[in-house]
């Protein structure tokens, strides 16, 4: 399978379908950290050790008879292509550092990503659309069980799976849900909710994980504890927190509609106008406007715009994908111009399709 397949398509598997509570929960991710016995962690291993780990993991999967996997070595990809894989949430920013001698094995539908030589020797990642913690975990667990039968995992009877970062030791599992929380952000309730979530053993980050911001009001909520709790208990705790957030967001949306409907509609339609007609569109403004339009669609205020188009534009707007699509390196201003052109073109073609469907 060619790298071009993953470069050309903006929308990944988790963006093409809808799961439970998909108006708020955009995706569910399970990540399992594993290491091989007998090798130092990536932070301290040699090039020879990195190559041996890569060879063992890739051989286990690619010679298993399973079809639909693509293998990519980070050092063999141009920087821009590595950046695009990050923007599509297929690899972590850490993996793109070529000094790590990293690689990734991707499933054809892009729901499964196995990162080799990231912070740990193996990072198994499954992403599902909407709120599907159990399904995503079952998929990741099945891949983990297969690899554990093929490879000598570093495991301790007292501490569980041994990992590079002590906070991941134990189950080695990070479960997360990516949530669109515009109403809580608009009403500033998110500022008091985040500390409360932390007291429950969860953490709230931006959509690209630790250290990232939350452009477009998109937040990632995940577990902090991996030691001393079984996987099912971690999933249950995260599910309960996510359901509370969903309820708070729905309530905030209802309050905005009942108390400030005209002001809210004005805000949402202005944002639709911006992405439809703007000639310069910075990434921050694009993210904010996409968030507003998404909210407008979910509330039934904005019609004739397909949510899948917004998912596509959410990836298209990123600097790496823009330049990959343009086939050239772009300055910041050139990216803003090209981003605006892409948005106008994509939304105009969608409106034409909708108009033709109505005539038929």
mmCIF file of C-alpha atoms in Angstrom:
data_model
loop_
_atom_site.group_PDB
_atom_site.id
_atom_site.type_symbol
_atom_site.label_atom_id
_atom_site.label_comp_id
_atom_site.label_asym_id
_atom_site.label_seq_id
_atom_site.Cartn_x
_atom_site.Cartn_y
_atom_site.Cartn_z
ATOM 1 C CA UNK A 1 0.000 0.000 0.000
ATOM 2 C CA UNK A 2 1.462 3.344 -1.076
ATOM 3 C CA UNK A 3 2.154 6.302 1.208
ATOM 4 C CA UNK A 4 0.256 8.371 -1.361
ATOM 5 C CA UNK A 5 -2.988 6.776 -0.224
ATOM 6 C CA UNK A 6 -2.553 8.287 3.238
ATOM 7 C CA UNK A 7 -1.324 11.627 1.898
ATOM 8 C CA UNK A 8 -4.130 12.308 -0.590
ATOM 9 C CA UNK A 9 -7.177 11.559 1.537
ATOM 10 C CA UNK A 10 -7.930 14.257 4.081
ATOM 11 C CA UNK A 11 -10.640 12.394 5.943
ATOM 12 C CA UNK A 12 -9.570 9.395 8.020
ATOM 13 C CA UNK A 13 -11.753 6.419 8.878
ATOM 14 C CA UNK A 14 -13.004 7.837 12.168
ATOM 15 C CA UNK A 15 -14.271 10.963 10.363
ATOM 16 C CA UNK A 16 -16.347 9.190 7.719
ATOM 17 C CA UNK A 17 -18.992 7.664 9.980
ATOM 18 C CA UNK A 18 -20.929 8.564 13.087
ATOM 19 C CA UNK A 19 -20.889 6.956 16.509
ATOM 20 C CA UNK A 20 -22.908 7.502 19.664
ATOM 21 C CA UNK A 21 -23.166 11.151 20.815
ATOM 22 C CA UNK A 22 -21.356 12.196 17.623
ATOM 23 C CA UNK A 23 -22.712 15.748 17.898
ATOM 24 C CA UNK A 24 -20.306 16.224 20.817
ATOM 25 C CA UNK A 25 -17.886 13.279 20.855
ATOM 26 C CA UNK A 26 -15.945 13.348 17.606
ATOM 27 C CA UNK A 27 -13.802 10.281 18.231
ATOM 28 C CA UNK A 28 -12.626 7.722 20.765
ATOM 29 C CA UNK A 29 -8.994 6.653 21.022
ATOM 30 C CA UNK A 30 -7.285 3.795 22.846
ATOM 31 C CA UNK A 31 -3.495 3.793 23.067
ATOM 32 C CA UNK A 32 -1.459 0.935 24.558
ATOM 33 C CA UNK A 33 2.237 1.412 25.422
ATOM 34 C CA UNK A 34 4.417 -1.706 25.250
ATOM 35 C CA UNK A 35 8.142 -2.475 25.292
ATOM 36 C CA UNK A 36 10.257 -5.486 24.376
ATOM 37 C CA UNK A 37 12.221 -7.346 27.014
ATOM 38 C CA UNK A 38 15.994 -7.127 26.672
ATOM 39 C CA UNK A 39 16.179 -3.683 25.064
ATOM 40 C CA UNK A 40 16.663 -0.254 26.591
ATOM 41 C CA UNK A 41 13.842 2.264 26.245
ATOM 42 C CA UNK A 42 13.941 4.526 23.151
ATOM 43 C CA UNK A 43 15.204 7.463 25.196
ATOM 44 C CA UNK A 44 18.477 5.567 25.813
ATOM 45 C CA UNK A 45 18.811 2.837 23.181
ATOM 46 C CA UNK A 46 21.363 2.645 20.378
ATOM 47 C CA UNK A 47 20.702 2.797 16.648
ATOM 48 C CA UNK A 48 21.365 -0.941 16.467
ATOM 49 C CA UNK A 49 18.776 -1.644 19.180
ATOM 50 C CA UNK A 50 16.238 0.611 17.447
ATOM 51 C CA UNK A 51 16.702 -1.266 14.179
ATOM 52 C CA UNK A 52 16.314 -4.634 15.888
ATOM 53 C CA UNK A 53 13.105 -3.539 17.630
ATOM 54 C CA UNK A 54 11.731 -2.196 14.342
ATOM 55 C CA UNK A 55 12.594 -5.425 12.537
ATOM 56 C CA UNK A 56 10.947 -7.612 15.187
ATOM 57 C CA UNK A 57 7.711 -5.628 15.402
ATOM 58 C CA UNK A 58 7.267 -5.129 11.665
ATOM 59 C CA UNK A 59 8.062 -8.784 10.950
ATOM 60 C CA UNK A 60 5.480 -9.929 13.498
ATOM 61 C CA UNK A 61 2.726 -7.979 11.772
ATOM 62 C CA UNK A 62 3.710 -7.878 8.123
ATOM 63 C CA UNK A 63 4.469 -11.588 7.843
ATOM 64 C CA UNK A 64 1.409 -12.679 9.819
ATOM 65 C CA UNK A 65 -0.758 -13.142 6.734
ATOM 66 C CA UNK A 66 -2.968 -10.203 7.725
ATOM 67 C CA UNK A 67 -3.628 -7.928 4.740
ATOM 68 C CA UNK A 68 -4.234 -4.199 4.578
ATOM 69 C CA UNK A 69 -1.203 -2.944 6.519
ATOM 70 C CA UNK A 70 1.222 -0.298 5.269
ATOM 71 C CA UNK A 71 4.704 0.158 6.749
ATOM 72 C CA UNK A 72 6.484 3.534 6.725
ATOM 73 C CA UNK A 73 9.883 4.403 8.150
ATOM 74 C CA UNK A 74 9.939 8.004 9.366
ATOM 75 C CA UNK A 75 13.491 8.676 8.142
ATOM 76 C CA UNK A 76 12.427 7.825 4.594
ATOM 77 C CA UNK A 77 9.549 10.326 4.529
ATOM 78 C CA UNK A 78 9.980 14.030 3.747
ATOM 79 C CA UNK A 79 9.317 16.344 6.699
ATOM 80 C CA UNK A 80 6.085 17.572 5.110
ATOM 81 C CA UNK A 81 4.662 14.059 4.780
ATOM 82 C CA UNK A 82 5.532 13.320 8.409
ATOM 83 C CA UNK A 83 3.719 16.539 9.352
ATOM 84 C CA UNK A 84 0.609 15.456 7.423
ATOM 85 C CA UNK A 85 0.499 12.138 9.301
ATOM 86 C CA UNK A 86 0.496 14.097 12.581
ATOM 87 C CA UNK A 87 -2.298 16.384 11.361
ATOM 88 C CA UNK A 88 -4.392 13.329 10.510
ATOM 89 C CA UNK A 89 -3.779 11.946 14.046
ATOM 90 C CA UNK A 90 -2.107 8.853 12.556
ATOM 91 C CA UNK A 91 1.202 9.384 14.376
ATOM 92 C CA UNK A 92 2.332 11.471 17.334
ATOM 93 C CA UNK A 93 4.588 14.524 16.951
ATOM 94 C CA UNK A 94 7.299 12.662 18.886
ATOM 95 C CA UNK A 95 7.493 9.894 16.280
ATOM 96 C CA UNK A 96 8.404 12.356 13.521
ATOM 97 C CA UNK A 97 11.804 13.003 15.129
ATOM 98 C CA UNK A 98 14.010 10.966 12.781
ATOM 99 C CA UNK A 99 16.625 10.562 15.533
ATOM 100 C CA UNK A 100 14.243 8.091 17.177
ATOM 101 C CA UNK A 101 14.528 5.706 14.177
ATOM 102 C CA UNK A 102 10.747 5.412 14.279
ATOM 103 C CA UNK A 103 8.261 3.754 11.959
ATOM 104 C CA UNK A 104 4.515 3.333 11.719
ATOM 105 C CA UNK A 105 2.298 0.486 10.574
ATOM 106 C CA UNK A 106 -1.155 1.658 9.441
ATOM 107 C CA UNK A 107 -4.331 -0.193 8.608
ATOM 108 C CA UNK A 108 -5.953 0.637 5.286
ATOM 109 C CA UNK A 109 -8.964 2.336 6.925
ATOM 110 C CA UNK A 110 -6.599 4.337 9.199
ATOM 111 C CA UNK A 111 -8.380 3.307 12.405
ATOM 112 C CA UNK A 112 -5.327 1.331 13.582
ATOM 113 C CA UNK A 113 -1.852 2.811 13.941
ATOM 114 C CA UNK A 114 1.115 0.979 15.449
ATOM 115 C CA UNK A 115 4.002 3.332 16.195
ATOM 116 C CA UNK A 116 7.436 1.786 16.602
ATOM 117 C CA UNK A 117 10.208 3.480 18.622
ATOM 118 C CA UNK A 118 8.197 6.448 19.810
ATOM 119 C CA UNK A 119 8.440 7.054 23.591
ATOM 120 C CA UNK A 120 8.086 3.288 23.948
ATOM 121 C CA UNK A 121 9.026 0.483 21.572
ATOM 122 C CA UNK A 122 5.377 -0.049 20.611
ATOM 123 C CA UNK A 123 2.371 2.270 20.729
ATOM 124 C CA UNK A 124 -0.863 0.610 19.571
ATOM 125 C CA UNK A 125 -3.494 3.222 18.718
ATOM 126 C CA UNK A 126 -7.112 2.632 17.688
ATOM 127 C CA UNK A 127 -9.412 5.540 16.787
ATOM 128 C CA UNK A 128 -13.167 5.076 16.346
ATOM 129 C CA UNK A 129 -15.848 7.622 15.450
ATOM 130 C CA UNK A 130 -18.112 8.987 18.173
ATOM 131 C CA UNK A 131 -18.311 7.528 21.668
ATOM 132 C CA UNK A 132 -17.106 3.898 21.341
ATOM 133 C CA UNK A 133 -14.742 3.201 24.213
ATOM 134 C CA UNK A 134 -15.504 -0.509 24.462
ATOM 135 C CA UNK A 135 -15.274 -1.183 20.711
ATOM 136 C CA UNK A 136 -12.016 0.745 20.344
ATOM 137 C CA UNK A 137 -10.533 -1.089 23.340
ATOM 138 C CA UNK A 138 -11.533 -4.510 22.001
ATOM 139 C CA UNK A 139 -9.805 -3.741 18.697
ATOM 140 C CA UNK A 140 -6.620 -2.498 20.387
ATOM 141 C CA UNK A 141 -6.655 -5.431 22.813
ATOM 142 C CA UNK A 142 -6.933 -7.989 19.999
ATOM 143 C CA UNK A 143 -3.872 -6.499 18.254
ATOM 144 C CA UNK A 144 -2.037 -6.374 21.590
ATOM 145 C CA UNK A 145 -2.813 -10.031 22.300
ATOM 146 C CA UNK A 146 -1.513 -11.028 18.878
ATOM 147 C CA UNK A 147 1.745 -9.109 19.350
ATOM 148 C CA UNK A 148 2.214 -10.445 22.884
ATOM 149 C CA UNK A 149 2.071 -13.983 21.515
ATOM 150 C CA UNK A 150 4.729 -13.097 18.929
ATOM 151 C CA UNK A 151 7.053 -10.798 20.909
ATOM 152 C CA UNK A 152 8.708 -10.860 24.382
ATOM 153 C CA UNK A 153 6.967 -8.024 26.212
ATOM 154 C CA UNK A 154 8.606 -6.299 29.173
ATOM 155 C CA UNK A 155 6.212 -7.216 31.983
ATOM 156 C CA UNK A 156 6.493 -7.360 35.781
ATOM 157 C CA UNK A 157 4.101 -9.323 37.979
ATOM 158 C CA UNK A 158 3.894 -6.458 40.493
ATOM 159 C CA UNK A 159 4.031 -3.405 38.241
ATOM 160 C CA UNK A 160 2.439 -4.654 35.026
ATOM 161 C CA UNK A 161 3.688 -3.484 31.619
ATOM 162 C CA UNK A 162 6.958 -1.580 31.968
ATOM 163 C CA UNK A 163 7.100 1.723 30.127
ATOM 164 C CA UNK A 164 9.525 4.558 29.468
ATOM 165 C CA UNK A 165 7.395 7.016 31.477
ATOM 166 C CA UNK A 166 6.477 5.777 34.996
ATOM 167 C CA UNK A 167 3.008 7.319 34.701
ATOM 168 C CA UNK A 168 2.174 4.788 31.962
ATOM 169 C CA UNK A 169 3.371 1.728 33.882
ATOM 170 C CA UNK A 170 0.654 -0.766 34.769
ATOM 171 C CA UNK A 171 -1.930 -1.252 32.057
ATOM 172 C CA UNK A 172 0.034 1.054 29.746
ATOM 173 C CA UNK A 173 -3.341 2.293 28.530
ATOM 174 C CA UNK A 174 -4.439 5.823 27.713
ATOM 175 C CA UNK A 175 -8.080 6.037 26.742
ATOM 176 C CA UNK A 176 -9.425 9.333 25.462
ATOM 177 C CA UNK A 177 -12.416 10.972 23.855
ATOM 178 C CA UNK A 178 -12.121 13.971 21.550
ATOM 179 C CA UNK A 179 -15.006 16.332 22.299
ATOM 180 C CA UNK A 180 -16.410 19.454 20.664
ATOM 181 C CA UNK A 181 -17.399 21.717 23.567
ATOM 182 C CA UNK A 182 -18.273 25.135 22.106
ATOM 183 C CA UNK A 183 -21.114 26.026 24.479
ATOM 184 C CA UNK A 184 -19.044 25.304 27.584
ATOM 185 C CA UNK A 185 -16.254 27.413 26.087
ATOM 186 C CA UNK A 186 -18.530 30.316 25.094
ATOM 187 C CA UNK A 187 -20.073 30.423 28.584
ATOM 188 C CA UNK A 188 -16.591 30.010 30.166
ATOM 189 C CA UNK A 189 -17.786 27.021 32.215
ATOM 190 C CA UNK A 190 -14.937 24.961 30.786
ATOM 191 C CA UNK A 191 -12.517 26.978 32.954
ATOM 192 C CA UNK A 192 -13.985 25.572 36.171
ATOM 193 C CA UNK A 193 -14.788 22.132 34.749
ATOM 194 C CA UNK A 194 -11.200 21.277 33.768
ATOM 195 C CA UNK A 195 -9.844 21.457 37.379
ATOM 196 C CA UNK A 196 -12.833 19.421 38.582
ATOM 197 C CA UNK A 197 -12.077 16.718 36.006
ATOM 198 C CA UNK A 198 -8.447 16.625 37.170
ATOM 199 C CA UNK A 199 -9.629 15.833 40.700
ATOM 200 C CA UNK A 200 -11.404 12.785 39.269
ATOM 201 C CA UNK A 201 -8.135 11.418 37.882
ATOM 202 C CA UNK A 202 -8.656 12.618 34.317
ATOM 203 C CA UNK A 203 -6.847 15.230 32.233
ATOM 204 C CA UNK A 204 -8.061 17.634 29.553
ATOM 205 C CA UNK A 205 -5.723 18.561 26.682
ATOM 206 C CA UNK A 206 -5.881 20.008 23.190
ATOM 207 C CA UNK A 207 -6.831 17.801 20.243
ATOM 208 C CA UNK A 208 -3.185 16.859 19.522
ATOM 209 C CA UNK A 209 -2.433 15.678 23.060
ATOM 210 C CA UNK A 210 -0.020 16.865 25.705
ATOM 211 C CA UNK A 211 1.117 20.468 25.345
ATOM 212 C CA UNK A 212 -1.292 21.270 22.517
ATOM 213 C CA UNK A 213 -3.989 23.931 22.442
ATOM 214 C CA UNK A 214 -7.709 23.411 21.829
ATOM 215 C CA UNK A 215 -8.391 25.186 18.510
ATOM 216 C CA UNK A 216 -11.995 25.053 17.407
ATOM 217 C CA UNK A 217 -13.137 24.219 20.958
ATOM 218 C CA UNK A 218 -11.977 20.621 20.540
ATOM 219 C CA UNK A 219 -10.672 18.969 23.702
ATOM 220 C CA UNK A 220 -9.198 15.565 24.462
ATOM 221 C CA UNK A 221 -10.261 14.016 27.785
ATOM 222 C CA UNK A 222 -8.220 11.034 28.974
ATOM 223 C CA UNK A 223 -7.267 8.976 32.023
ATOM 224 C CA UNK A 224 -4.204 9.879 34.096
ATOM 225 C CA UNK A 225 -3.924 6.670 36.141
ATOM 226 C CA UNK A 226 -2.672 3.460 34.528
ATOM 227 C CA UNK A 227 -1.288 1.652 37.594
ATOM 228 C CA UNK A 228 -3.485 -0.095 40.144
ATOM 229 C CA UNK A 229 -6.674 -0.085 38.048
ATOM 230 C CA UNK A 230 -7.772 -2.729 35.521
ATOM 231 C CA UNK A 231 -8.582 -1.590 31.989
ATOM 232 C CA UNK A 232 -12.344 -1.977 32.371
ATOM 233 C CA UNK A 233 -12.388 0.228 35.470
ATOM 234 C CA UNK A 234 -10.378 2.929 33.670
ATOM 235 C CA UNK A 235 -12.805 2.795 30.740
ATOM 236 C CA UNK A 236 -15.797 2.969 33.094
ATOM 237 C CA UNK A 237 -14.400 6.001 34.936
ATOM 238 C CA UNK A 238 -13.653 7.832 31.686
ATOM 239 C CA UNK A 239 -17.079 6.984 30.317
ATOM 240 C CA UNK A 240 -18.778 8.463 33.384
ATOM 241 C CA UNK A 241 -16.742 11.692 33.137
ATOM 242 C CA UNK A 242 -17.444 11.980 29.409
ATOM 243 C CA UNK A 243 -21.178 11.462 29.933
ATOM 244 C CA UNK A 244 -21.183 14.256 32.512
ATOM 245 C CA UNK A 245 -19.407 16.561 30.071
ATOM 246 C CA UNK A 246 -21.902 15.665 27.356
ATOM 247 C CA UNK A 247 -24.790 16.515 29.691
ATOM 248 C CA UNK A 248 -23.173 19.857 30.665
ATOM 249 C CA UNK A 249 -22.526 20.759 27.027
ATOM 250 C CA UNK A 250 -26.105 19.918 26.000
ATOM 251 C CA UNK A 251 -27.475 21.993 28.863
ATOM 252 C CA UNK A 252 -25.242 24.941 27.934
ATOM 253 C CA UNK A 253 -26.433 24.728 24.328
ATOM 254 C CA UNK A 254 -30.044 24.823 25.502
ATOM 255 C CA UNK A 255 -29.345 27.888 27.662
ATOM 256 C CA UNK A 256 -27.664 29.723 24.761
ATOM 257 C CA UNK A 257 -30.647 28.961 22.536
ATOM 258 C CA UNK A 258 -33.238 30.046 25.065
ATOM 259 C CA UNK A 259 -31.520 33.186 26.357
ATOM 260 C CA UNK A 260 -29.409 34.432 23.441
ATOM 261 C CA UNK A 261 -30.812 32.821 20.304
ATOM 262 C CA UNK A 262 -30.517 35.841 17.984
ATOM 263 C CA UNK A 263 -26.974 36.634 19.133
ATOM 264 C CA UNK A 264 -26.018 32.961 18.770
ATOM 265 C CA UNK A 265 -27.527 32.696 15.274
ATOM 266 C CA UNK A 266 -25.724 35.900 14.267
ATOM 267 C CA UNK A 267 -22.403 34.449 15.469
ATOM 268 C CA UNK A 268 -22.912 31.138 13.677
ATOM 269 C CA UNK A 269 -24.042 32.610 10.352
ATOM 270 C CA UNK A 270 -21.222 35.161 10.396
ATOM 271 C CA UNK A 271 -18.769 32.292 10.704
ATOM 272 C CA UNK A 272 -20.461 30.460 7.830
ATOM 273 C CA UNK A 273 -20.143 33.624 5.751
ATOM 274 C CA UNK A 274 -16.468 33.936 6.626
ATOM 275 C CA UNK A 275 -15.459 30.443 5.494
ATOM 276 C CA UNK A 276 -17.695 30.739 2.410
ATOM 277 C CA UNK A 277 -16.423 34.094 1.138
ATOM 278 C CA UNK A 278 -13.142 35.042 2.880
ATOM 279 C CA UNK A 279 -10.040 35.743 0.773
ATOM 280 C CA UNK A 280 -7.607 35.462 3.698
ATOM 281 C CA UNK A 281 -8.239 32.817 6.334
ATOM 282 C CA UNK A 282 -5.699 32.325 9.178
ATOM 283 C CA UNK A 283 -5.748 28.906 10.825
ATOM 284 C CA UNK A 284 -7.058 30.190 14.180
ATOM 285 C CA UNK A 285 -9.995 31.960 12.553
ATOM 286 C CA UNK A 286 -10.685 28.928 10.355
ATOM 287 C CA UNK A 287 -10.826 26.654 13.430
ATOM 288 C CA UNK A 288 -13.155 29.045 15.276
ATOM 289 C CA UNK A 289 -15.488 29.375 12.291
ATOM 290 C CA UNK A 290 -15.596 25.619 11.674
ATOM 291 C CA UNK A 291 -16.523 25.151 15.338
ATOM 292 C CA UNK A 292 -19.365 27.665 15.002
ATOM 293 C CA UNK A 293 -20.718 26.071 11.822
ATOM 294 C CA UNK A 294 -20.494 22.606 13.373
ATOM 295 C CA UNK A 295 -22.521 23.872 16.340
ATOM 296 C CA UNK A 296 -25.030 25.464 13.971
ATOM 297 C CA UNK A 297 -25.535 22.156 12.158
ATOM 298 C CA UNK A 298 -25.917 20.217 15.418
ATOM 299 C CA UNK A 299 -28.544 22.698 16.651
ATOM 300 C CA UNK A 300 -30.472 22.617 13.355
ATOM 301 C CA UNK A 301 -29.789 26.324 12.762
ATOM 302 C CA UNK A 302 -27.536 25.859 9.725
ATOM 303 C CA UNK A 303 -28.797 23.592 6.963
ATOM 304 C CA UNK A 304 -27.465 22.468 3.570
ATOM 305 C CA UNK A 305 -23.896 21.996 4.869
ATOM 306 C CA UNK A 306 -22.770 18.398 5.269
ATOM 307 C CA UNK A 307 -20.839 17.592 8.445
ATOM 308 C CA UNK A 308 -18.417 15.446 6.439
ATOM 309 C CA UNK A 309 -17.320 18.594 4.599
ATOM 310 C CA UNK A 310 -16.414 20.222 7.920
ATOM 311 C CA UNK A 311 -14.425 17.131 8.928
ATOM 312 C CA UNK A 312 -12.553 17.327 5.650
ATOM 313 C CA UNK A 313 -11.855 21.056 6.038
ATOM 314 C CA UNK A 314 -10.660 20.519 9.606
ATOM 315 C CA UNK A 315 -7.751 18.523 8.169
ATOM 316 C CA UNK A 316 -7.351 20.586 4.985
ATOM 317 C CA UNK A 317 -6.817 23.763 7.036
ATOM 318 C CA UNK A 318 -3.635 22.444 8.678
ATOM 319 C CA UNK A 319 -0.352 23.912 7.316
ATOM 320 C CA UNK A 320 1.185 20.560 6.386
ATOM 321 C CA UNK A 321 -1.809 19.314 4.434
ATOM 322 C CA UNK A 322 -2.249 22.690 2.717
ATOM 323 C CA UNK A 323 1.302 22.587 1.405
ATOM 324 C CA UNK A 324 1.020 18.915 0.461
ATOM 325 C CA UNK A 325 -2.144 19.720 -1.487
ATOM 326 C CA UNK A 326 -0.559 22.780 -3.109
ATOM 327 C CA UNK A 327 2.552 20.822 -4.019
ATOM 328 C CA UNK A 328 4.827 23.588 -2.758
ATOM 329 C CA UNK A 329 6.108 25.246 0.391
ATOM 330 C CA UNK A 330 3.982 28.269 1.297
ATOM 331 C CA UNK A 331 4.631 31.314 3.446
ATOM 332 C CA UNK A 332 2.173 32.091 6.265
ATOM 333 C CA UNK A 333 0.289 34.601 4.094
ATOM 334 C CA UNK A 334 0.241 32.238 1.116
ATOM 335 C CA UNK A 335 -1.219 29.539 3.360
ATOM 336 C CA UNK A 336 -3.950 31.929 4.524
ATOM 337 C CA UNK A 337 -4.835 32.731 0.907
ATOM 338 C CA UNK A 338 -4.725 29.107 -0.220
ATOM 339 C CA UNK A 339 -6.779 28.007 2.802
ATOM 340 C CA UNK A 340 -9.481 30.561 1.952
ATOM 341 C CA UNK A 341 -9.473 29.434 -1.700
ATOM 342 C CA UNK A 342 -9.872 25.782 -0.675
ATOM 343 C CA UNK A 343 -12.709 26.533 1.721
ATOM 344 C CA UNK A 344 -14.602 28.589 -0.869
ATOM 345 C CA UNK A 345 -14.118 25.979 -3.567
ATOM 346 C CA UNK A 346 -15.183 23.066 -1.350
ATOM 347 C CA UNK A 347 -18.234 24.805 0.093
ATOM 348 C CA UNK A 348 -19.316 26.133 -3.305
ATOM 349 C CA UNK A 349 -19.189 22.661 -4.857
ATOM 350 C CA UNK A 350 -21.178 21.305 -1.907
ATOM 351 C CA UNK A 351 -23.830 24.013 -2.321
ATOM 352 C CA UNK A 352 -24.114 23.198 -6.015
ATOM 353 C CA UNK A 353 -24.633 19.517 -5.234
ATOM 354 C CA UNK A 354 -27.292 20.380 -2.634
ATOM 355 C CA UNK A 355 -29.028 22.702 -5.116
ATOM 356 C CA UNK A 356 -29.100 20.018 -7.811
ATOM 357 C CA UNK A 357 -30.491 17.469 -5.354
ATOM 358 C CA UNK A 358 -33.318 19.843 -4.411
ATOM 359 C CA UNK A 359 -34.197 20.429 -8.078
ATOM 360 C CA UNK A 360 -34.342 16.686 -8.676
#
